[in-house]
């Protein structure tokens, strides 16, 4: 709960902080990494620092959290906190690291705001920060306790590496030691940590794309990102027999296996969590009503096409719709519509839970269409690969 002393100060300064938070986070990261370069080894993504995504995500989360405290001082934004906590635990964030962030973040605030960063303003925003940090620490402690082991990473050996769609690759791993394996849920992700040529380790989260309930295999399907560091290493340097580090599975956007109708809407490589969800429905013999919606530029780009189509064939109450920007040469049986995904004319199941995954503009557009069609906003869930830029916007 935000104190009555701090609330009016935060409310009065939120427009200024909100306007400046993007620049503040840039100064924060620059100062922290200059003083603590070891934090770039296996924790923070250099690629997301370079493209600005991490700075935007941090700024968005702070602004969203502070806005919620001002509007609802007696509660916390649980969905925002849960999403951040799952990302943090997949990277092994520890409670003492929140003090490090605080020190450099508030040094950046003081530098950026100058004389406007009065003792009163700093005290109020410090309260905001520690309310957020303490809530995250509590959630993260619970998430760590749910795992089958007490390790952040364990070794996994690559057993298979196969092309899967344009610039996409499916990697299959088996445990490389006797560390107890946590059973995942459909829709969850793991962090992979790999050593790069300069000696630093870098991490990236990838959704599990198959066999999520297995304790003997982890399956990741990744798209090559030339602006990144981890996917180029995996696609070009990782060979069968190599051992990498994988985290326990995390992610709060998971398929409710016992609920009512569901709609899964994806685009591009966003199909990976839906592929695992469909496979899980097959393995449990589900007869749920499922509507699968997917969009691609062209059919040949579709990663996991065969896996998804095979799952749809095996499920008794599943309908699939496909959109292609270019339908030239499309397999006739797919009956793809041309253009971008459009929900007009599609009957969405009553009280359906909807799951979105794909590029941010795609998810925003489809979410708006779904709400217009009568789907309750609280029933629409989204998964973002990398820093959550939905909040930043």
CSV table of C-alpha atoms in Angstrom, one decimal:
chain,number,residue,atom,x,y,z
A,1,UNK,CA,0.0,0.0,0.0
A,2,UNK,CA,1.3,3.4,-1.0
A,3,UNK,CA,1.4,5.7,2.0
A,4,UNK,CA,-0.8,8.8,2.2
A,5,UNK,CA,2.4,10.9,2.5
A,6,UNK,CA,3.9,9.6,-0.8
A,7,UNK,CA,0.7,9.2,-2.9
A,8,UNK,CA,0.1,12.9,-3.6
A,9,UNK,CA,3.9,13.4,-4.4
A,10,UNK,CA,3.9,10.5,-6.8
A,11,UNK,CA,0.7,11.6,-8.3
A,12,UNK,CA,2.0,15.1,-8.9
A,13,UNK,CA,5.3,14.0,-10.3
A,14,UNK,CA,4.1,11.0,-12.3
A,15,UNK,CA,3.7,13.1,-15.5
A,16,UNK,CA,7.3,14.4,-15.2
A,17,UNK,CA,8.8,11.0,-14.2
A,18,UNK,CA,6.7,9.3,-16.9
A,19,UNK,CA,8.0,11.7,-19.5
A,20,UNK,CA,11.6,11.3,-18.4
A,21,UNK,CA,11.7,7.7,-17.4
A,22,UNK,CA,13.0,6.5,-20.8
A,23,UNK,CA,16.0,8.8,-20.5
A,24,UNK,CA,16.4,7.9,-16.8
A,25,UNK,CA,16.6,4.2,-17.6
A,26,UNK,CA,19.2,4.8,-20.3
A,27,UNK,CA,21.4,6.6,-17.8
A,28,UNK,CA,20.7,3.9,-15.1
A,29,UNK,CA,21.9,1.1,-17.3
A,30,UNK,CA,24.9,3.0,-18.6
A,31,UNK,CA,26.0,3.8,-15.0
A,32,UNK,CA,25.3,0.4,-13.6
A,33,UNK,CA,27.2,-1.5,-16.3
A,34,UNK,CA,30.1,0.9,-16.2
A,35,UNK,CA,30.5,0.1,-12.5
A,36,UNK,CA,29.3,-3.5,-12.5
A,37,UNK,CA,30.2,-5.0,-15.9
A,38,UNK,CA,29.9,-8.5,-14.5
A,39,UNK,CA,26.2,-8.1,-14.6
A,40,UNK,CA,26.4,-8.5,-18.4
A,41,UNK,CA,27.8,-12.0,-18.0
A,42,UNK,CA,24.8,-14.3,-18.1
A,43,UNK,CA,22.1,-12.0,-16.9
A,44,UNK,CA,21.4,-8.9,-18.9
A,45,UNK,CA,21.1,-9.1,-22.7
A,46,UNK,CA,23.6,-6.9,-24.6
A,47,UNK,CA,21.4,-7.1,-27.7
A,48,UNK,CA,18.3,-5.7,-25.8
A,49,UNK,CA,20.6,-3.0,-24.3
A,50,UNK,CA,21.8,-2.1,-27.8
A,51,UNK,CA,18.3,-1.9,-29.4
A,52,UNK,CA,16.8,-0.2,-26.4
A,53,UNK,CA,14.2,-2.8,-25.7
A,54,UNK,CA,15.3,-3.4,-22.1
A,55,UNK,CA,15.3,0.3,-21.3
A,56,UNK,CA,11.8,0.7,-22.7
A,57,UNK,CA,10.6,-2.4,-20.8
A,58,UNK,CA,11.9,-1.2,-17.4
A,59,UNK,CA,10.5,2.3,-18.0
A,60,UNK,CA,7.1,0.8,-18.9
A,61,UNK,CA,7.0,-1.4,-15.9
A,62,UNK,CA,7.9,1.4,-13.4
A,63,UNK,CA,5.3,3.7,-15.0
A,64,UNK,CA,2.6,1.1,-15.0
A,65,UNK,CA,3.3,0.1,-11.4
A,66,UNK,CA,3.3,3.7,-10.2
A,67,UNK,CA,0.1,4.6,-12.1
A,68,UNK,CA,-1.6,1.6,-10.5
A,69,UNK,CA,-0.5,2.7,-7.0
A,70,UNK,CA,-1.9,6.2,-7.6
A,71,UNK,CA,-5.2,4.9,-8.9
A,72,UNK,CA,-5.6,1.9,-6.6
A,73,UNK,CA,-3.4,2.6,-3.5
A,74,UNK,CA,-4.8,-0.4,-1.6
A,75,UNK,CA,-3.7,-3.0,-4.2
A,76,UNK,CA,-0.9,-4.1,-6.4
A,77,UNK,CA,-1.0,-4.8,-10.2
A,78,UNK,CA,-0.7,-8.6,-9.9
A,79,UNK,CA,-0.5,-9.3,-13.6
A,80,UNK,CA,2.3,-6.9,-14.2
A,81,UNK,CA,4.3,-8.3,-11.2
A,82,UNK,CA,3.7,-11.9,-12.2
A,83,UNK,CA,5.0,-11.4,-15.7
A,84,UNK,CA,8.1,-9.7,-14.5
A,85,UNK,CA,8.7,-12.2,-11.7
A,86,UNK,CA,8.6,-15.2,-14.1
A,87,UNK,CA,11.2,-13.5,-16.4
A,88,UNK,CA,13.4,-12.7,-13.3
A,89,UNK,CA,13.3,-16.2,-12.0
A,90,UNK,CA,14.3,-17.7,-15.3
A,91,UNK,CA,17.4,-15.5,-15.1
A,92,UNK,CA,18.1,-16.3,-11.5
A,93,UNK,CA,17.5,-12.8,-10.1
A,94,UNK,CA,18.3,-12.7,-6.3
A,95,UNK,CA,16.9,-10.4,-3.6
A,96,UNK,CA,20.2,-8.6,-3.0
A,97,UNK,CA,20.3,-7.5,-6.6
A,98,UNK,CA,17.3,-5.2,-6.0
A,99,UNK,CA,19.6,-3.0,-3.9
A,100,UNK,CA,22.1,-2.7,-6.7
A,101,UNK,CA,19.4,-1.6,-9.1
A,102,UNK,CA,18.0,0.9,-6.6
A,103,UNK,CA,21.4,2.5,-6.0
A,104,UNK,CA,22.1,3.1,-9.7
A,105,UNK,CA,18.5,3.9,-10.7
A,106,UNK,CA,18.1,6.6,-8.1
A,107,UNK,CA,21.5,8.0,-9.0
A,108,UNK,CA,20.2,8.3,-12.6
A,109,UNK,CA,17.0,10.0,-11.3
A,110,UNK,CA,19.0,12.5,-9.4
A,111,UNK,CA,21.2,13.2,-12.4
A,112,UNK,CA,18.3,13.6,-14.8
A,113,UNK,CA,16.0,15.6,-12.7
A,114,UNK,CA,18.6,17.8,-11.0
A,115,UNK,CA,17.1,20.2,-8.5
A,116,UNK,CA,13.6,18.7,-9.1
A,117,UNK,CA,14.8,15.6,-7.4
A,118,UNK,CA,14.0,16.9,-3.9
A,119,UNK,CA,14.2,14.8,-0.8
A,120,UNK,CA,10.4,14.6,-0.8
A,121,UNK,CA,10.3,13.3,-4.4
A,122,UNK,CA,13.1,10.8,-3.9
A,123,UNK,CA,11.5,9.5,-0.7
A,124,UNK,CA,8.1,9.0,-2.4
A,125,UNK,CA,9.6,7.3,-5.5
A,126,UNK,CA,11.8,5.2,-3.2
A,127,UNK,CA,8.7,3.9,-1.6
A,128,UNK,CA,7.3,3.0,-5.1
A,129,UNK,CA,10.4,1.2,-5.9
A,130,UNK,CA,10.6,-0.9,-2.7
A,131,UNK,CA,6.9,-1.7,-2.9
A,132,UNK,CA,7.5,-3.2,-6.3
A,133,UNK,CA,10.8,-4.8,-5.4
A,134,UNK,CA,9.4,-6.4,-2.2
A,135,UNK,CA,6.4,-7.7,-4.0
A,136,UNK,CA,8.6,-9.2,-6.7
A,137,UNK,CA,10.9,-10.8,-4.2
A,138,UNK,CA,8.0,-12.5,-2.5
A,139,UNK,CA,6.6,-13.9,-5.8
A,140,UNK,CA,10.0,-15.0,-7.0
A,141,UNK,CA,10.7,-16.8,-3.7
A,142,UNK,CA,7.5,-18.8,-4.3
A,143,UNK,CA,8.4,-19.6,-7.9
A,144,UNK,CA,11.9,-20.8,-6.9
A,145,UNK,CA,10.3,-23.0,-4.2
A,146,UNK,CA,8.0,-24.7,-6.8
A,147,UNK,CA,10.9,-26.1,-8.8
A,148,UNK,CA,12.1,-29.7,-8.6
A,149,UNK,CA,15.7,-28.5,-7.8
A,150,UNK,CA,17.4,-25.5,-6.3
A,151,UNK,CA,19.6,-24.6,-9.3
A,152,UNK,CA,19.1,-21.7,-11.6
A,153,UNK,CA,20.7,-23.5,-14.6
A,154,UNK,CA,21.4,-27.2,-15.2
A,155,UNK,CA,23.3,-28.8,-18.1
A,156,UNK,CA,21.4,-30.2,-21.1
A,157,UNK,CA,22.9,-32.0,-24.1
A,158,UNK,CA,21.7,-31.3,-27.7
A,159,UNK,CA,20.4,-34.5,-29.3
A,160,UNK,CA,18.8,-33.1,-32.5
A,161,UNK,CA,18.9,-29.9,-34.5
A,162,UNK,CA,16.5,-29.6,-37.5
A,163,UNK,CA,15.4,-26.9,-39.8
A,164,UNK,CA,11.7,-25.8,-39.2
A,165,UNK,CA,10.4,-23.1,-41.5
A,166,UNK,CA,12.3,-20.1,-42.9
A,167,UNK,CA,15.3,-19.2,-40.6
A,168,UNK,CA,13.8,-21.4,-37.9
A,169,UNK,CA,15.4,-24.4,-36.1
A,170,UNK,CA,14.1,-27.0,-33.6
A,171,UNK,CA,16.6,-28.1,-30.9
A,172,UNK,CA,16.0,-31.1,-28.7
A,173,UNK,CA,17.9,-31.5,-25.5
A,174,UNK,CA,18.3,-34.3,-22.9
A,175,UNK,CA,19.6,-33.9,-19.3
A,176,UNK,CA,23.4,-34.0,-19.1
A,177,UNK,CA,23.5,-34.8,-15.4
A,178,UNK,CA,21.2,-36.1,-12.6
A,179,UNK,CA,19.6,-32.8,-11.6
A,180,UNK,CA,15.9,-33.3,-10.9
A,181,UNK,CA,13.9,-32.0,-13.8
A,182,UNK,CA,10.8,-29.7,-13.3
A,183,UNK,CA,7.8,-30.6,-15.2
A,184,UNK,CA,6.7,-27.7,-17.4
A,185,UNK,CA,3.2,-26.4,-18.3
A,186,UNK,CA,2.0,-25.7,-21.8
A,187,UNK,CA,3.0,-22.2,-22.8
A,188,UNK,CA,6.0,-21.9,-20.5
A,189,UNK,CA,9.6,-20.9,-21.5
A,190,UNK,CA,13.1,-21.6,-20.4
A,191,UNK,CA,16.2,-19.5,-20.4
A,192,UNK,CA,19.2,-20.8,-22.4
A,193,UNK,CA,22.6,-19.5,-21.4
A,194,UNK,CA,25.4,-19.8,-24.0
A,195,UNK,CA,29.1,-18.8,-24.0
A,196,UNK,CA,30.0,-16.4,-26.8
A,197,UNK,CA,33.4,-15.8,-28.5
A,198,UNK,CA,34.4,-12.9,-26.2
A,199,UNK,CA,34.0,-15.1,-23.2
A,200,UNK,CA,30.7,-13.6,-21.9
A,201,UNK,CA,27.6,-15.7,-21.5
A,202,UNK,CA,24.3,-14.4,-22.8
A,203,UNK,CA,20.8,-15.5,-22.1
A,204,UNK,CA,17.5,-15.7,-24.0
A,205,UNK,CA,14.1,-17.0,-23.2
A,206,UNK,CA,12.4,-19.4,-25.6
A,207,UNK,CA,9.0,-21.1,-25.3
A,208,UNK,CA,9.0,-24.9,-25.1
A,209,UNK,CA,7.5,-26.1,-28.4
A,210,UNK,CA,6.9,-29.8,-27.7
A,211,UNK,CA,6.8,-32.4,-24.9
A,212,UNK,CA,6.5,-29.9,-22.2
A,213,UNK,CA,5.5,-32.4,-19.5
A,214,UNK,CA,8.6,-34.6,-20.3
A,215,UNK,CA,11.4,-34.9,-17.7
A,216,UNK,CA,13.7,-36.4,-20.3
A,217,UNK,CA,13.6,-33.8,-23.0
A,218,UNK,CA,13.3,-30.1,-23.6
A,219,UNK,CA,12.4,-28.8,-27.1
A,220,UNK,CA,13.0,-25.3,-28.3
A,221,UNK,CA,12.1,-23.9,-31.8
A,222,UNK,CA,13.9,-20.6,-32.5
A,223,UNK,CA,13.9,-18.0,-35.2
A,224,UNK,CA,17.2,-16.6,-36.3
A,225,UNK,CA,17.6,-13.0,-35.1
A,226,UNK,CA,20.5,-11.3,-36.8
A,227,UNK,CA,20.4,-8.5,-34.3
A,228,UNK,CA,20.7,-10.8,-31.4
A,229,UNK,CA,23.5,-12.9,-30.0
A,230,UNK,CA,22.0,-16.1,-28.7
A,231,UNK,CA,20.0,-17.3,-31.7
A,232,UNK,CA,22.9,-16.8,-34.2
A,233,UNK,CA,25.1,-18.9,-31.8
A,234,UNK,CA,22.5,-21.6,-31.6
A,235,UNK,CA,21.8,-21.8,-35.3
A,236,UNK,CA,25.5,-21.5,-36.5
A,237,UNK,CA,27.6,-22.9,-33.7
A,238,UNK,CA,25.6,-25.3,-31.6
A,239,UNK,CA,26.1,-28.9,-32.7
A,240,UNK,CA,24.6,-32.3,-31.6
A,241,UNK,CA,26.5,-33.4,-28.5
A,242,UNK,CA,27.1,-29.9,-27.2
A,243,UNK,CA,26.0,-29.1,-23.7
A,244,UNK,CA,24.3,-25.8,-22.8
A,245,UNK,CA,22.7,-24.4,-19.7
A,246,UNK,CA,18.9,-24.3,-19.4
A,247,UNK,CA,16.8,-22.9,-16.6
A,248,UNK,CA,13.8,-24.4,-15.0
A,249,UNK,CA,10.5,-23.6,-16.8
A,250,UNK,CA,8.7,-20.4,-16.1
A,251,UNK,CA,5.9,-18.3,-17.6
A,252,UNK,CA,2.5,-17.3,-16.2
A,253,UNK,CA,0.6,-17.5,-19.5
A,254,UNK,CA,-0.2,-21.2,-19.4
A,255,UNK,CA,-3.0,-23.3,-20.9
A,256,UNK,CA,-5.7,-24.1,-18.4
A,257,UNK,CA,-6.1,-27.8,-19.1
A,258,UNK,CA,-9.5,-28.2,-17.5
A,259,UNK,CA,-11.3,-25.1,-18.6
A,260,UNK,CA,-13.9,-24.3,-21.3
A,261,UNK,CA,-13.4,-23.2,-24.9
A,262,UNK,CA,-10.1,-21.6,-25.9
A,263,UNK,CA,-8.9,-19.5,-28.8
A,264,UNK,CA,-5.2,-19.5,-29.7
A,265,UNK,CA,-4.2,-16.7,-32.1
A,266,UNK,CA,-0.6,-16.6,-33.2
A,267,UNK,CA,1.7,-15.2,-35.9
A,268,UNK,CA,5.1,-16.2,-37.1
A,269,UNK,CA,7.4,-17.8,-34.5
A,270,UNK,CA,4.7,-17.0,-32.0
A,271,UNK,CA,3.3,-20.4,-32.9
A,272,UNK,CA,5.8,-22.1,-30.5
A,273,UNK,CA,3.7,-22.0,-27.3
A,274,UNK,CA,0.5,-22.9,-29.2
A,275,UNK,CA,2.3,-25.9,-30.7
A,276,UNK,CA,3.2,-27.2,-27.3
A,277,UNK,CA,-0.4,-26.5,-26.0
A,278,UNK,CA,-1.9,-28.5,-28.8
A,279,UNK,CA,0.5,-31.3,-28.2
A,280,UNK,CA,-0.5,-31.3,-24.5
A,281,UNK,CA,-4.2,-31.5,-25.4
A,282,UNK,CA,-3.5,-34.5,-27.6
A,283,UNK,CA,-1.5,-36.3,-24.9
A,284,UNK,CA,-4.3,-35.8,-22.4
A,285,UNK,CA,-7.0,-36.9,-24.8
A,286,UNK,CA,-8.8,-33.6,-24.5
A,287,UNK,CA,-12.2,-33.0,-26.2
A,288,UNK,CA,-12.3,-29.3,-25.5
A,289,UNK,CA,-13.5,-26.8,-28.0
A,290,UNK,CA,-10.4,-25.1,-29.5
A,291,UNK,CA,-10.1,-22.5,-32.2
A,292,UNK,CA,-6.6,-22.2,-33.6
A,293,UNK,CA,-5.8,-19.0,-35.6
A,294,UNK,CA,-2.4,-18.5,-37.3
A,295,UNK,CA,-0.9,-16.0,-39.6
A,296,UNK,CA,2.2,-16.1,-41.8
A,297,UNK,CA,3.7,-14.2,-44.7
A,298,UNK,CA,3.8,-17.4,-46.8
A,299,UNK,CA,3.2,-21.0,-46.1
A,300,UNK,CA,6.9,-22.0,-46.3
A,301,UNK,CA,7.7,-19.7,-43.4
A,302,UNK,CA,5.5,-21.6,-41.0
A,303,UNK,CA,7.6,-23.2,-38.3
A,304,UNK,CA,6.1,-26.3,-36.7
A,305,UNK,CA,3.4,-26.5,-39.4
A,306,UNK,CA,3.5,-30.4,-39.5
A,307,UNK,CA,3.4,-30.7,-35.7
A,308,UNK,CA,0.4,-28.3,-35.4
A,309,UNK,CA,-1.6,-29.8,-38.3
A,310,UNK,CA,-1.0,-33.3,-36.9
A,311,UNK,CA,-2.2,-32.2,-33.5
A,312,UNK,CA,-5.3,-30.6,-35.0
A,313,UNK,CA,-6.1,-33.9,-36.8
A,314,UNK,CA,-5.9,-35.8,-33.6
A,315,UNK,CA,-8.2,-33.5,-31.6
A,316,UNK,CA,-12.0,-34.1,-31.9
A,317,UNK,CA,-13.2,-30.6,-31.4
A,318,UNK,CA,-10.7,-28.3,-32.9
A,319,UNK,CA,-11.0,-25.9,-35.8
A,320,UNK,CA,-8.1,-24.2,-37.5
A,321,UNK,CA,-7.9,-21.0,-39.6
A,322,UNK,CA,-4.9,-19.8,-41.5
A,323,UNK,CA,-4.0,-16.4,-43.0
A,324,UNK,CA,-1.2,-15.8,-45.5
A,325,UNK,CA,-0.1,-12.5,-46.9
A,326,UNK,CA,0.7,-14.3,-50.1
A,327,UNK,CA,-1.2,-17.5,-50.9
A,328,UNK,CA,0.7,-18.3,-54.1
A,329,UNK,CA,1.7,-21.9,-54.1
A,330,UNK,CA,-0.2,-22.7,-50.9
A,331,UNK,CA,-1.2,-26.3,-50.2
A,332,UNK,CA,-4.8,-26.6,-51.3
A,333,UNK,CA,-6.0,-28.4,-48.3
A,334,UNK,CA,-4.9,-25.6,-46.0
A,335,UNK,CA,-7.7,-23.3,-47.4
A,336,UNK,CA,-5.8,-20.2,-46.3
A,337,UNK,CA,-7.3,-16.7,-46.4
A,338,UNK,CA,-5.2,-14.0,-48.0
A,339,UNK,CA,-4.0,-11.0,-46.0
A,340,UNK,CA,-3.7,-10.3,-42.3
A,341,UNK,CA,-5.6,-12.1,-39.6
A,342,UNK,CA,-9.2,-10.7,-39.4
A,343,UNK,CA,-11.7,-12.0,-36.9
A,344,UNK,CA,-14.7,-10.5,-38.6
A,345,UNK,CA,-17.1,-13.3,-39.7
A,346,UNK,CA,-15.5,-15.8,-37.2
A,347,UNK,CA,-17.8,-17.0,-34.4
A,348,UNK,CA,-15.7,-17.0,-31.3
A,349,UNK,CA,-16.8,-19.5,-28.6
A,350,UNK,CA,-18.8,-18.0,-25.8
A,351,UNK,CA,-16.7,-17.3,-22.6
A,352,UNK,CA,-13.6,-18.4,-24.5
A,353,UNK,CA,-10.2,-17.8,-23.0
A,354,UNK,CA,-8.0,-16.3,-25.7
A,355,UNK,CA,-4.2,-16.6,-25.9
A,356,UNK,CA,-2.1,-14.4,-28.2
A,357,UNK,CA,1.5,-14.7,-29.2
A,358,UNK,CA,3.3,-12.9,-32.0
A,359,UNK,CA,4.7,-9.5,-33.0
A,360,UNK,CA,3.3,-6.7,-30.8
A,361,UNK,CA,1.3,-4.9,-33.5
A,362,UNK,CA,-0.3,-8.2,-34.4
A,363,UNK,CA,-1.3,-8.9,-30.8
A,364,UNK,CA,-2.7,-5.4,-30.3
A,365,UNK,CA,-4.8,-5.6,-33.5
A,366,UNK,CA,-6.2,-9.0,-32.7
A,367,UNK,CA,-6.9,-8.1,-29.1
A,368,UNK,CA,-8.9,-5.1,-30.2
A,369,UNK,CA,-10.8,-7.2,-32.7
A,370,UNK,CA,-11.6,-9.8,-30.1
A,371,UNK,CA,-12.9,-7.2,-27.6
A,372,UNK,CA,-15.1,-5.7,-30.3
A,373,UNK,CA,-16.4,-9.2,-31.0
A,374,UNK,CA,-17.4,-9.6,-27.3
A,375,UNK,CA,-14.5,-11.4,-25.7
A,376,UNK,CA,-13.9,-10.0,-22.2
A,377,UNK,CA,-10.6,-8.3,-21.9
A,378,UNK,CA,-9.8,-10.3,-18.7
A,379,UNK,CA,-10.1,-13.5,-20.8
A,380,UNK,CA,-7.4,-12.3,-23.2
A,381,UNK,CA,-3.8,-13.3,-22.4
A,382,UNK,CA,-0.6,-12.5,-24.3
A,383,UNK,CA,2.9,-13.7,-24.3
A,384,UNK,CA,5.8,-11.5,-25.4
A,385,UNK,CA,9.2,-12.8,-26.5
A,386,UNK,CA,11.9,-10.8,-24.8
A,387,UNK,CA,11.3,-7.6,-22.8
A,388,UNK,CA,7.6,-6.7,-22.5
A,389,UNK,CA,7.2,-3.7,-24.7
A,390,UNK,CA,3.4,-3.8,-24.4
A,391,UNK,CA,3.8,-2.0,-21.1
A,392,UNK,CA,6.3,0.4,-22.5
A,393,UNK,CA,3.7,1.6,-25.0
